[in-house]
XYZ file of C-alpha atoms in Angstrom:
592
model
C 95.384 141.526 150.352
C 91.938 142.787 149.557
C 89.626 140.165 148.105
C 87.094 140.262 145.369
C 86.123 141.886 142.109
C 83.877 144.969 141.936
C 81.922 143.817 145.020
C 84.768 142.250 146.975
C 84.503 138.695 148.244
C 86.087 138.590 151.678
C 86.951 135.556 153.788
C 84.797 135.008 156.853
C 86.779 136.123 159.902
C 86.173 133.614 162.640
C 86.402 135.157 166.048
C 86.671 138.728 164.792
C 83.724 140.919 165.922
C 81.988 142.769 163.111
C 82.198 146.075 164.978
C 85.946 145.635 165.428
C 86.370 144.977 161.724
C 84.322 148.045 160.876
C 86.460 150.147 163.178
C 89.631 148.898 161.568
C 88.366 149.746 158.101
C 87.217 153.176 159.207
C 90.632 153.968 160.640
C 92.281 152.864 157.424
C 90.172 155.297 155.434
C 90.573 158.256 157.741
C 94.251 158.090 158.672
C 97.504 158.208 156.800
C 100.559 156.209 157.831
C 101.728 157.642 161.101
C 132.372 146.323 143.519
C 135.217 146.554 142.030
C 134.121 148.581 138.989
C 133.637 146.889 135.650
C 136.372 147.180 133.103
C 135.310 149.164 130.069
C 135.880 152.334 128.094
C 135.639 155.707 129.737
C 134.689 158.549 127.417
C 135.076 162.150 128.463
C 135.225 164.966 125.915
C 135.822 168.585 126.933
C 132.903 170.922 126.400
C 132.675 172.545 122.995
C 132.487 171.258 119.454
C 129.422 169.094 120.194
C 127.513 168.009 117.089
C 123.695 167.877 117.214
C 122.226 164.409 117.725
C 119.506 162.894 115.580
C 115.916 162.735 116.750
C 114.660 159.853 118.869
C 113.029 157.112 116.805
C 109.248 156.898 116.724
C 108.067 154.058 118.967
C 108.168 150.726 117.140
C 107.866 148.268 120.024
C 106.375 145.363 118.072
C 109.797 144.396 116.666
C 111.014 143.405 120.149
C 110.474 139.819 121.295
C 111.098 138.274 124.693
C 112.460 134.728 124.445
C 112.415 132.241 127.326
C 115.996 130.971 127.631
C 115.740 129.520 131.158
C 116.544 125.925 130.234
C 119.260 126.663 127.690
C 120.810 129.133 130.143
C 121.319 126.247 132.578
C 118.870 127.369 135.272
C 117.351 124.202 136.730
C 115.710 125.137 140.022
C 112.176 125.148 141.380
C 110.681 127.303 144.107
C 109.194 125.627 147.188
C 106.703 127.700 149.178
C 106.288 125.334 152.117
C 102.618 124.791 151.265
C 101.189 121.527 152.593
C 97.478 122.314 152.526
C 97.207 124.449 155.660
C 96.867 127.723 153.708
C 99.422 129.683 155.723
C 99.623 133.283 154.505
C 103.375 133.515 153.774
C 103.184 130.561 151.384
C 101.611 132.511 148.555
C 103.519 135.774 148.778
C 106.958 134.715 147.623
C 109.424 134.429 145.909
C 111.716 137.333 145.142
C 114.959 137.475 143.139
C 117.955 139.685 142.464
C 120.571 140.530 139.891
C 123.968 141.015 141.541
C 127.417 141.188 139.969
C 128.924 139.455 142.996
C 132.365 138.867 141.448
C 132.765 142.264 139.763
C 133.301 140.889 136.255
C 130.736 143.225 134.713
C 128.110 140.527 134.121
C 124.978 140.388 136.306
C 124.586 137.129 138.204
C 121.285 135.788 139.574
C 120.011 135.080 143.095
C 116.783 133.069 143.462
C 114.983 133.113 146.816
C 113.238 130.081 148.293
C 110.808 129.059 150.999
C 111.079 126.239 153.507
C 109.006 123.719 155.404
C 107.173 124.977 158.465
C 108.508 124.072 161.947
C 105.762 121.554 162.709
C 106.747 119.375 159.746
C 108.912 116.685 161.322
C 108.773 113.788 158.867
C 109.454 113.978 155.160
C 110.788 117.512 155.396
C 111.746 118.966 152.039
C 115.276 120.276 151.772
C 115.142 123.670 150.091
C 117.748 126.312 149.352
C 118.215 129.616 147.645
C 120.263 129.489 144.458
C 123.151 131.638 143.215
C 123.858 131.417 139.486
C 127.058 132.795 137.975
C 126.766 134.528 134.613
C 129.293 132.788 132.364
C 129.011 135.488 129.690
C 127.873 133.276 126.830
C 124.161 133.103 127.567
C 124.770 130.419 130.169
C 124.638 130.425 133.964
C 126.289 128.010 136.400
C 124.854 127.081 139.791
C 127.514 128.133 142.307
C 125.361 127.961 145.446
C 127.459 125.219 147.019
C 130.261 126.892 148.913
C 128.782 130.375 148.508
C 127.427 130.595 152.036
C 123.915 131.205 150.703
C 122.724 127.593 150.609
C 121.347 127.351 154.131
C 117.639 126.771 154.664
C 115.697 129.996 155.194
C 112.057 130.877 154.614
C 112.997 133.921 152.581
C 110.900 136.827 151.360
C 112.805 139.748 149.822
C 116.307 140.902 148.934
C 118.295 144.124 148.544
C 121.717 144.494 146.882
C 124.273 147.096 147.980
C 127.881 147.623 149.051
C 127.312 148.592 152.677
C 131.010 148.715 153.653
C 132.321 150.398 150.473
C 134.836 147.657 149.754
C 133.868 147.453 146.065
C 131.806 144.271 146.408
C 128.013 144.192 146.572
C 126.477 142.551 149.628
C 123.033 140.997 150.195
C 120.284 141.623 152.705
C 117.625 138.895 152.673
C 114.355 139.231 154.586
C 112.607 136.215 156.099
C 109.477 135.079 157.902
C 109.618 133.059 161.154
C 113.192 133.856 161.992
C 115.753 136.604 161.605
C 116.472 138.319 158.336
C 120.088 138.032 157.168
C 122.918 140.323 156.090
C 125.477 138.501 153.938
C 128.864 140.154 153.480
C 130.515 139.553 150.104
C 133.997 138.245 150.876
C 135.208 138.664 147.305
C 136.038 135.036 146.578
C 132.629 133.770 145.601
C 131.678 133.387 149.258
C 129.275 135.327 151.473
C 129.475 135.428 155.281
C 126.390 135.857 157.444
C 127.197 138.905 159.599
C 123.652 139.579 160.810
C 124.311 139.248 164.512
C 127.381 141.482 164.694
C 125.782 144.013 162.333
C 122.584 144.208 164.410
C 120.098 143.969 161.528
C 118.107 140.791 162.220
C 114.825 142.795 162.091
C 113.774 141.291 165.394
C 112.557 138.107 163.757
C 109.601 139.916 162.186
C 107.859 138.950 158.946
C 110.143 140.908 156.650
C 109.039 141.931 153.160
C 110.918 144.185 150.748
C 114.139 145.993 151.639
C 116.228 148.811 150.164
C 119.613 150.402 150.686
C 119.642 154.197 150.980
C 122.113 156.797 152.215
C 119.401 158.876 153.852
C 121.799 161.230 155.657
C 124.309 161.436 152.767
C 127.299 160.517 154.936
C 128.751 158.176 152.296
C 127.531 154.942 153.904
C 124.482 152.932 152.875
C 121.729 152.646 155.447
C 119.027 149.983 155.330
C 115.230 150.199 155.128
C 113.400 146.952 155.935
C 109.686 146.524 155.274
C 107.591 144.360 157.565
C 104.181 142.883 156.940
C 102.098 141.584 159.847
C 102.366 139.606 163.069
C 101.808 135.970 162.168
C 102.957 132.524 163.250
C 101.518 129.066 162.536
C 100.189 129.050 166.086
C 98.291 132.322 165.602
C 97.004 131.446 162.134
C 93.322 132.373 161.632
C 90.928 130.181 159.688
C 89.346 132.105 156.808
C 87.112 131.033 153.924
C 85.941 132.568 150.655
C 84.210 129.618 149.009
C 82.157 126.636 150.206
C 83.571 126.884 153.704
C 87.010 125.737 152.556
C 90.016 127.208 154.347
C 91.552 130.025 152.340
C 94.319 132.549 152.718
C 93.189 135.426 154.934
C 93.073 139.144 154.351
C 95.706 141.092 156.308
C 93.112 142.864 158.452
C 92.809 139.793 160.679
C 96.368 140.360 161.904
C 98.195 143.254 163.540
C 100.668 144.991 161.273
C 104.366 145.687 161.767
C 106.241 148.870 160.914
C 109.149 149.439 158.583
C 112.593 149.600 160.226
C 115.450 151.987 159.442
C 118.997 150.939 160.303
C 121.707 153.616 160.298
C 125.130 152.492 159.102
C 127.565 153.360 161.879
C 130.571 152.790 159.626
C 132.226 149.978 161.554
C 130.294 147.011 160.253
C 127.461 147.743 162.644
C 124.051 149.340 162.228
C 121.798 151.133 164.696
C 118.004 150.913 164.665
C 116.876 154.545 164.371
C 113.305 153.851 163.236
C 111.670 155.568 166.196
C 113.806 158.705 166.275
C 113.667 159.021 162.477
C 109.854 159.040 162.537
C 109.306 155.843 160.554
C 107.426 153.833 163.179
C 103.772 153.855 162.236
C 100.680 151.710 162.565
C 99.187 149.515 161.238
C 102.064 148.859 158.845
C 101.632 145.875 156.450
C 104.217 147.008 153.913
C 105.057 144.983 150.814
C 106.933 147.270 148.417
C 109.567 149.943 149.072
C 110.641 152.624 146.593
C 113.393 155.167 147.188
C 112.843 158.431 145.318
C 113.540 162.140 145.513
C 110.004 163.236 144.707
C 110.552 166.962 145.358
C 114.051 167.168 143.796
C 115.685 168.616 146.913
C 118.621 166.220 146.633
C 117.600 164.073 149.609
C 116.119 160.554 149.264
C 112.527 160.010 150.343
C 110.781 156.675 151.015
C 107.495 155.416 149.532
C 105.739 152.288 150.812
C 103.072 150.165 149.144
C 100.860 148.884 151.974
C 98.317 146.073 151.918
C 94.754 147.229 152.636
C 96.210 150.208 154.486
C 97.041 153.692 153.188
C 100.325 153.890 151.329
C 103.074 155.946 152.932
C 105.379 158.665 151.628
C 108.094 159.740 154.034
C 109.700 163.075 153.207
C 113.352 163.394 154.186
C 113.614 166.403 156.493
C 117.411 166.561 155.961
C 118.107 166.328 159.704
C 117.937 162.570 160.210
C 114.156 162.493 160.432
C 111.261 161.887 158.047
C 107.757 163.330 157.864
C 104.864 161.203 156.621
C 103.028 163.171 153.897
C 101.215 160.561 151.777
C 97.687 161.808 152.417
C 98.573 165.445 151.712
C 100.678 164.494 148.681
C 97.888 162.386 147.208
C 99.410 158.879 147.203
C 97.879 157.366 150.351
C 94.574 156.253 148.832
C 93.105 155.302 145.495
C 91.106 157.739 143.400
C 87.897 156.509 145.067
C 89.219 157.491 148.486
C 89.931 153.990 149.820
C 93.106 152.138 150.636
C 94.058 149.473 148.121
C 95.955 146.207 148.528
C 99.373 147.514 147.548
C 102.067 144.989 146.643
C 104.740 146.079 144.146
C 105.998 149.622 143.661
C 108.379 151.635 141.503
C 109.081 155.308 140.857
C 110.479 156.975 137.731
C 110.157 159.949 135.389
C 107.566 158.713 132.893
C 106.564 162.022 131.310
C 109.837 163.889 130.779
C 109.114 166.263 133.627
C 112.229 165.308 135.570
C 110.001 164.258 138.463
C 109.438 160.640 139.582
C 105.875 159.340 139.434
C 104.828 156.253 141.415
C 103.249 152.992 140.218
C 101.812 150.347 142.569
C 100.228 146.963 141.898
C 97.099 145.825 143.721
C 94.580 143.010 144.137
C 92.282 141.933 141.312
C 89.314 144.250 141.034
C 91.456 147.261 141.923
C 93.804 147.685 138.974
C 97.148 149.418 138.924
C 97.616 152.765 140.659
C 99.699 155.313 138.772
C 100.355 158.469 140.778
C 101.661 161.156 138.439
C 104.010 163.673 140.027
C 102.627 167.154 139.339
C 105.402 169.036 141.126
C 105.110 171.107 144.257
C 104.919 167.950 146.350
C 101.628 166.883 144.759
C 100.576 163.691 142.966
C 97.403 162.806 141.094
C 96.205 159.276 140.413
C 96.338 159.031 136.631
C 95.836 155.291 136.101
C 92.910 155.767 133.740
C 94.270 158.887 132.066
C 97.406 156.923 131.184
C 95.267 153.910 130.171
C 96.607 151.491 132.777
C 93.532 151.092 134.956
C 91.004 149.152 132.888
C 93.415 146.701 131.259
C 94.832 145.710 134.663
C 91.514 145.543 136.524
C 91.054 141.766 136.509
C 94.718 141.037 137.203
C 96.361 140.562 140.587
C 99.648 142.420 140.295
C 102.881 141.774 142.181
C 106.340 142.673 140.896
C 106.659 145.645 138.552
C 109.207 148.092 137.264
C 109.818 150.887 134.781
C 112.393 150.173 132.067
C 112.997 151.220 128.461
C 112.709 147.836 126.765
C 112.884 149.187 123.169
C 115.436 151.918 123.944
C 113.390 154.701 122.387
C 114.110 157.081 125.260
C 110.816 156.668 127.135
C 110.321 154.467 130.184
C 107.896 151.579 129.723
C 106.491 149.321 132.452
C 106.249 145.584 133.119
C 103.827 144.121 135.667
C 103.725 140.410 136.568
C 100.528 138.803 137.824
C 99.093 135.700 139.447
C 96.150 135.154 141.765
C 96.094 134.132 145.410
C 93.470 131.381 145.118
C 94.036 128.380 142.860
C 90.246 127.910 142.537
C 89.361 131.565 141.945
C 87.725 130.749 138.582
C 85.036 128.755 140.442
C 83.597 131.829 142.129
C 84.935 134.556 139.804
C 84.672 133.155 136.260
C 86.434 136.152 134.676
C 89.513 135.729 136.871
C 92.175 133.035 136.557
C 94.838 131.687 138.906
C 97.607 131.830 136.308
C 97.798 135.208 134.605
C 100.044 136.677 131.894
C 102.287 139.680 132.532
C 101.310 143.125 131.285
C 103.786 145.158 129.230
C 103.038 148.855 128.820
C 104.708 150.841 126.059
C 105.128 154.530 126.842
C 103.487 156.552 124.057
C 104.442 159.904 125.597
C 101.201 160.791 127.369
C 99.659 157.328 127.716
C 100.728 153.713 128.116
C 99.667 151.094 125.578
C 99.483 147.455 126.715
C 101.480 145.488 124.111
C 102.517 142.170 125.702
C 100.712 140.041 123.093
C 102.879 141.461 120.305
C 106.137 140.515 121.993
C 106.088 136.757 121.651
C 104.300 133.784 123.155
C 106.909 133.395 125.894
C 106.049 136.750 127.444
C 102.290 136.201 127.605
C 102.415 132.657 128.975
C 100.115 132.608 132.054
C 101.875 131.993 135.344
C 101.547 132.503 139.088
C 104.189 135.219 139.213
C 105.479 137.156 142.189
C 108.894 138.877 142.111
C 110.580 140.218 138.989
C 113.761 142.102 138.097
C 115.660 143.304 135.021
C 119.272 143.438 133.839
C 121.303 143.310 130.653
C 122.463 139.712 131.049
C 124.280 139.409 127.707
C 125.914 142.818 127.322
C 123.999 143.773 124.181
C 122.516 146.939 125.678
C 118.849 145.964 125.961
C 117.202 144.834 129.169
C 116.284 141.242 129.903
C 113.741 140.064 132.476
C 113.657 137.504 135.284
C 110.250 136.423 136.622
C 109.719 134.253 139.714
C 106.860 131.762 139.911
C 105.198 130.497 143.080
C 106.032 126.784 143.468
C 107.431 126.800 139.959
C 110.508 127.447 137.885
C 111.836 130.959 137.304
C 111.626 132.335 133.786
C 114.547 134.191 132.235
C 113.349 136.171 129.220
C 115.958 137.509 126.800
C 115.183 140.779 125.049
C 115.608 140.204 121.306
C 115.545 143.335 119.154
C 115.523 146.091 121.750
C 119.026 147.127 120.753
C 117.958 148.075 117.233
C 118.031 151.502 118.847
C 121.169 153.026 120.384
C 121.809 153.014 124.101
C 124.111 154.136 126.885
C 124.597 152.297 130.139
C 126.038 154.091 133.174
C 127.624 152.354 136.149
C 128.298 154.795 138.989
C 131.272 154.297 141.311
C 131.253 156.563 144.338
C 134.341 157.814 146.150
C 133.060 160.407 148.619
C 129.557 158.978 148.124
C 128.695 155.332 148.746
C 130.600 153.010 146.408
C 127.519 152.014 144.341
C 126.509 155.639 143.834
C 123.024 154.842 145.144
C 121.130 158.117 145.296
C 122.953 159.724 142.359
C 120.848 161.650 139.851
C 121.922 161.094 136.252
C 120.669 163.305 133.413
C 121.299 162.460 129.744
C 120.658 165.188 127.161
C 120.724 164.826 123.408
C 118.607 164.163 120.359
C 116.059 166.698 121.517
C 115.341 164.841 124.758
C 116.305 165.069 128.396
C 116.178 161.835 130.386
C 116.439 161.733 134.164
C 117.294 158.577 136.111
C 118.268 157.860 139.682
C 120.557 155.089 140.915
C 118.389 153.340 143.458
C 117.887 150.215 145.494
C 114.489 148.646 146.146
C 111.289 148.789 144.038
C 109.466 145.890 142.325
C 108.234 143.252 144.833
C 110.714 141.457 147.093
C 113.284 141.799 144.286
C 116.333 143.765 143.167
C 117.121 144.834 139.579
C 120.654 145.691 138.500
C 122.114 148.997 139.688
C 123.489 150.030 136.283
C 121.335 152.641 134.527
C 120.240 152.210 130.902
C 119.363 155.150 128.661
C 117.608 154.491 125.347
C 118.887 156.866 122.662
C 116.791 155.973 119.631
C 118.746 156.998 116.500
C 121.204 159.189 118.398
C 124.749 157.863 118.232
C 125.932 159.786 121.273
C 124.774 161.759 124.306
C 125.472 165.475 124.066
C 125.763 165.937 127.799
C 125.639 163.577 130.770
C 125.397 165.128 134.234
C 125.772 163.160 137.462
C 124.834 164.766 140.756
C 126.238 162.577 143.507
C 124.845 162.250 147.061
C 127.986 164.047 148.294
C 127.026 167.106 146.249
C 129.760 166.533 143.662
C 128.602 167.239 140.099
C 130.374 165.546 137.182
C 129.695 166.382 133.541
C 130.555 164.286 130.491
C 130.108 165.604 126.961
C 129.743 163.932 123.581
C 129.563 160.418 125.056
C 129.427 157.756 122.300
C 126.471 155.367 122.354
C 126.440 151.576 122.715
C 128.824 151.293 125.648
C 128.827 150.967 129.411
C 130.321 154.106 130.916
C 132.069 153.536 134.239
C 131.528 156.891 135.939
C 133.806 157.363 138.949
C 132.890 160.224 141.238
C 135.157 163.218 140.815
C 137.513 161.444 138.418
C 136.872 163.959 135.664
C 134.312 166.563 134.791
C 133.975 169.682 132.702
């Protein structure tokens, strides 16, 4: 993670020759990166006789409040990073979280990731565990970790949710540091079985970061992309300092990076590492965030990576089992000043109604957010300042982020959670704080307006945040938020007032395609607008939002036309779909 503000303050690198450091930085600048379905109403109306929908409401975001319901929801759990004063890098770069409907009852449950003590700690070791909370459906969650198979000690990093064996139950892939990552199969009885060894997806014991499920070859089975950060162990830890000679967390350029891995789903419970032959092995690596997107709308999923102090990557799917790295040519490798930033979180979505996904990444303080607007033709332009995201985020250190329509007006907004690396940063950078409030950006059509302060004191409470995810936890149609704090309690924020506008939620169930419908393109038309969403895994930072899509409809009481293009090529069309429901869309079940 790049240090500093305006003129960056970097830790001293003991034992690293200045010329070697200069060479590393020069290379970075010059080179690119070489369930069972929910029960619910199904509405399908034959084409014809469609009444015009009302216009989308003007944006009135200030009526929405986010209320912290963590305690009353029954979530009593605290993250443990493993920190004991030695300033080991992995301590400050967790935790992640996930929403997963593990029992298929239609209500998103919660997984909280945890750290662990380091191997050299022999006395007074702290017992830590991840936590699985069941959504009871009445605003309350119950800790069901015991007996779930997820309570073992792991120094976790990130998580991805997906049904890799198409049995109708979502499974979990959890990345770790200092030890193998883990694939947990959902057995369907509230229990998960660790099948990592037989599946062949332990990631070689690397420092795993974010992960995502993707059917890159469209064979109906979910494949797995695993991000890796750098080569580090307690024994190879480097002493760095930024202030008064005190040991501090290092920048990533003192360590060798690791490449992302791609595991092909062989269809028999096993995966094959195809990273090399697919063209995804690159140096120097140091990936934090992974976003799956179809940036050129050719129907094949591409992969974008947010890299730390290295150029970002964009891998174009060549439709033959291989990928081509195109980030530099496409315009997303570097910031607008021509340098690589300290990329952490990432997401991709259609923010401007073009039908094309743009890319947002979070970075270190002093760098601001990077918004790469998709111009079409395979080209992006950094538009952070044009969309008014750059200046307001400059002093913040961003981590998890995502696009979501929190007020259901039909335009995608953005949430970014923040928190610094150094607990004493205010001593040498008075304008920067360790605990920082989230940023909430309301989409005004051609710009974003930062509006967090008008959405309640709970949202703007400063914290040392890392991962974040969204889901509709209470079935009222608007999207609620889960934020993870380093060495602190998670914060579950309920969206109050977002559903003053109408909405439609779509849960895709594949038959020829993968069961979750990951990779499906869903287009909702009505009320004078056309909204494009993709069912996707990944994005944010080390975290996994729900897979169900939410469309804000404003004043419109129905969607004129809903079109789903599945990874298999199947196209299903629904007409005159009533608002304020969750549509269970099964591939090929009906279309007009």
